Amino acid sequence: MKVNDFLKADLLGTKFLAVKGYSEVLDRETKKVSAYKLNVSLQSESSDFFMEMISVKVKTLTPTVSLKELENNKTTPVMLEDLNVGEYNGNLWFSCSDVVFPAK
């Protein structure tokens, strides 16, 4: 089995809980906010990674689930749009284009 076997976002499932709120990701050169980081708990029981916590880089400064909506809740069900998994220097990284509320 190779690392690339784990780089499929669908292995994580589709049920996620945002834990607490966002933290800022600063650009190395400008020191300005360039993205947000969100801790997410994997909740899909069919996932091999059920109940794991991952940190996801959110590539927009205006996520649909706003900073304010997450700041007062310990956990909030969310969906991660365009979730990607990659590997760099032996570490897995996770990113998405937006964080939205799940359809009801």
PDB file of C-alpha atoms in Angstrom:
ATOM      1  CA  MET A   1       0.000   0.000   0.000  1.00  0.00           C
ATOM      2  CA  LYS A   2       1.301   3.466  -0.894  1.00  0.00           C
ATOM      3  CA  VAL A   3       0.646   6.957   0.477  1.00  0.00           C
ATOM      4  CA  ASN A   4      -1.202   7.861  -2.745  1.00  0.00           C
ATOM      5  CA  ASP A   5      -3.794   5.208  -1.834  1.00  0.00           C
ATOM      6  CA  PHE A   6      -4.901   7.512   1.011  1.00  0.00           C
ATOM      7  CA  LEU A   7      -5.049  10.730  -1.023  1.00  0.00           C
ATOM      8  CA  LYS A   8      -8.688  10.318  -1.996  1.00  0.00           C
ATOM      9  CA  ALA A   9     -11.018  12.754  -0.239  1.00  0.00           C
ATOM     10  CA  ASP A  10     -13.983  10.364  -0.568  1.00  0.00           C
ATOM     11  CA  LEU A  11     -12.263   7.994   1.919  1.00  0.00           C
ATOM     12  CA  LEU A  12     -12.987  10.578   4.631  1.00  0.00           C
ATOM     13  CA  GLY A  13     -16.753  10.351   4.117  1.00  0.00           C
ATOM     14  CA  THR A  14     -19.221  13.184   3.772  1.00  0.00           C
ATOM     15  CA  LYS A  15     -20.291  13.967   7.342  1.00  0.00           C
ATOM     16  CA  PHE A  16     -18.127  16.564   9.070  1.00  0.00           C
ATOM     17  CA  LEU A  17     -18.367  18.609  12.279  1.00  0.00           C
ATOM     18  CA  ALA A  18     -16.557  21.927  12.457  1.00  0.00           C
ATOM     19  CA  VAL A  19     -14.981  22.174  15.898  1.00  0.00           C
ATOM     20  CA  LYS A  20     -15.011  25.612  17.525  1.00  0.00           C
ATOM     21  CA  GLY A  21     -14.016  28.246  14.952  1.00  0.00           C
ATOM     22  CA  TYR A  22     -11.614  29.314  12.264  1.00  0.00           C
ATOM     23  CA  SER A  23      -8.020  30.366  12.775  1.00  0.00           C
ATOM     24  CA  GLU A  24      -6.222  32.711  10.414  1.00  0.00           C
ATOM     25  CA  VAL A  25      -3.577  31.625   7.912  1.00  0.00           C
ATOM     26  CA  LEU A  26      -1.151  34.468   7.222  1.00  0.00           C
ATOM     27  CA  ASP A  27       0.736  34.983   3.963  1.00  0.00           C
ATOM     28  CA  ARG A  28       4.452  34.521   4.641  1.00  0.00           C
ATOM     29  CA  GLU A  29       5.486  37.655   2.780  1.00  0.00           C
ATOM     30  CA  THR A  30       2.708  40.160   3.457  1.00  0.00           C
ATOM     31  CA  LYS A  31       1.670  38.837   6.892  1.00  0.00           C
ATOM     32  CA  LYS A  32      -1.970  39.404   5.854  1.00  0.00           C
ATOM     33  CA  VAL A  33      -4.739  36.824   6.165  1.00  0.00           C
ATOM     34  CA  SER A  34      -4.711  34.663   3.018  1.00  0.00           C
ATOM     35  CA  ALA A  35      -6.992  31.804   4.128  1.00  0.00           C
ATOM     36  CA  TYR A  36      -8.537  30.200   7.196  1.00  0.00           C
ATOM     37  CA  LYS A  37      -7.881  26.918   8.944  1.00  0.00           C
ATOM     38  CA  LEU A  38     -10.726  24.872  10.420  1.00  0.00           C
ATOM     39  CA  ASN A  39     -10.544  21.829  12.679  1.00  0.00           C
ATOM     40  CA  VAL A  40     -12.984  19.211  11.454  1.00  0.00           C
ATOM     41  CA  SER A  41     -14.109  15.957  13.052  1.00  0.00           C
ATOM     42  CA  LEU A  42     -14.873  13.134  10.602  1.00  0.00           C
ATOM     43  CA  GLN A  43     -18.312  11.712  11.376  1.00  0.00           C
ATOM     44  CA  SER A  44     -19.106   9.272   8.538  1.00  0.00           C
ATOM     45  CA  GLU A  45     -19.369   5.869  10.213  1.00  0.00           C
ATOM     46  CA  SER A  46     -18.497   4.133   6.946  1.00  0.00           C
ATOM     47  CA  SER A  47     -15.153   5.973   6.809  1.00  0.00           C
ATOM     48  CA  ASP A  48     -11.997   4.176   7.945  1.00  0.00           C
ATOM     49  CA  PHE A  49     -11.051   7.465   9.586  1.00  0.00           C
ATOM     50  CA  PHE A  50     -14.272   7.873  11.624  1.00  0.00           C
ATOM     51  CA  MET A  51     -13.893  10.220  14.612  1.00  0.00           C
ATOM     52  CA  GLU A  52     -10.477  11.537  13.518  1.00  0.00           C
ATOM     53  CA  MET A  53      -9.749  15.258  13.703  1.00  0.00           C
ATOM     54  CA  ILE A  54      -8.175  16.997  10.714  1.00  0.00           C
ATOM     55  CA  SER A  55      -7.190  20.584  10.045  1.00  0.00           C
ATOM     56  CA  VAL A  56      -8.533  21.901   6.726  1.00  0.00           C
ATOM     57  CA  LYS A  57      -7.300  25.015   4.933  1.00  0.00           C
ATOM     58  CA  VAL A  58     -10.286  26.994   3.630  1.00  0.00           C
ATOM     59  CA  LYS A  59      -9.181  28.880   0.527  1.00  0.00           C
ATOM     60  CA  THR A  60     -11.682  31.728   0.734  1.00  0.00           C
ATOM     61  CA  LEU A  61     -11.731  34.751   3.011  1.00  0.00           C
ATOM     62  CA  THR A  62     -15.539  34.775   2.944  1.00  0.00           C
ATOM     63  CA  PRO A  63     -16.687  31.216   3.719  1.00  0.00           C
ATOM     64  CA  THR A  64     -20.419  30.545   3.479  1.00  0.00           C
ATOM     65  CA  VAL A  65     -20.416  29.349   7.107  1.00  0.00           C
ATOM     66  CA  SER A  66     -19.095  32.580   8.518  1.00  0.00           C
ATOM     67  CA  LEU A  67     -16.586  33.211  11.262  1.00  0.00           C
ATOM     68  CA  LYS A  68     -19.373  34.581  13.416  1.00  0.00           C
ATOM     69  CA  GLU A  69     -21.547  31.474  12.950  1.00  0.00           C
ATOM     70  CA  LEU A  70     -18.775  29.236  14.273  1.00  0.00           C
ATOM     71  CA  GLU A  71     -17.354  31.382  17.057  1.00  0.00           C
ATOM     72  CA  ASN A  72     -20.028  30.542  19.660  1.00  0.00           C
ATOM     73  CA  ASN A  73     -20.620  26.863  18.844  1.00  0.00           C
ATOM     74  CA  LYS A  74     -18.406  24.020  20.016  1.00  0.00           C
ATOM     75  CA  THR A  75     -19.386  21.906  17.012  1.00  0.00           C
ATOM     76  CA  THR A  76     -21.394  22.587  13.861  1.00  0.00           C
ATOM     77  CA  PRO A  77     -22.299  20.152  11.046  1.00  0.00           C
ATOM     78  CA  VAL A  78     -20.697  21.340   7.790  1.00  0.00           C
ATOM     79  CA  MET A  79     -19.909  20.259   4.249  1.00  0.00           C
ATOM     80  CA  LEU A  80     -16.510  20.913   2.690  1.00  0.00           C
ATOM     81  CA  GLU A  81     -16.737  21.956  -0.963  1.00  0.00           C
ATOM     82  CA  ASP A  82     -14.003  20.690  -3.295  1.00  0.00           C
ATOM     83  CA  LEU A  83     -12.178  18.852  -0.500  1.00  0.00           C
ATOM     84  CA  ASN A  84      -8.629  17.913  -1.528  1.00  0.00           C
ATOM     85  CA  VAL A  85      -6.034  15.732   0.170  1.00  0.00           C
ATOM     86  CA  GLY A  86      -2.351  15.957  -0.615  1.00  0.00           C
ATOM     87  CA  GLU A  87       1.036  14.951   0.728  1.00  0.00           C
ATOM     88  CA  TYR A  88       4.119  17.089   1.255  1.00  0.00           C
ATOM     89  CA  ASN A  89       7.309  15.892   2.975  1.00  0.00           C
ATOM     90  CA  GLY A  90       5.512  12.900   4.460  1.00  0.00           C
ATOM     91  CA  ASN A  91       2.624  14.925   5.893  1.00  0.00           C
ATOM     92  CA  LEU A  92      -0.976  14.897   4.698  1.00  0.00           C
ATOM     93  CA  TRP A  93      -2.658  18.261   4.061  1.00  0.00           C
ATOM     94  CA  PHE A  94      -6.336  19.017   3.522  1.00  0.00           C
ATOM     95  CA  SER A  95      -7.925  21.977   1.754  1.00  0.00           C
ATOM     96  CA  CYS A  96     -11.336  23.030   0.479  1.00  0.00           C
ATOM     97  CA  SER A  97     -12.789  25.911  -1.493  1.00  0.00           C
ATOM     98  CA  ASP A  98     -15.651  26.700   0.921  1.00  0.00           C
ATOM     99  CA  VAL A  99     -17.450  25.557   4.070  1.00  0.00           C
ATOM    100  CA  VAL A 100     -21.234  25.300   3.794  1.00  0.00           C
ATOM    101  CA  PHE A 101     -24.121  24.008   5.869  1.00  0.00           C
ATOM    102  CA  PRO A 102     -25.299  20.509   4.872  1.00  0.00           C
ATOM    103  CA  ALA A 103     -28.511  20.192   2.875  1.00  0.00           C
ATOM    104  CA  LYS A 104     -31.472  19.121   4.996  1.00  0.00           C
TER     105      LYS A 104
END
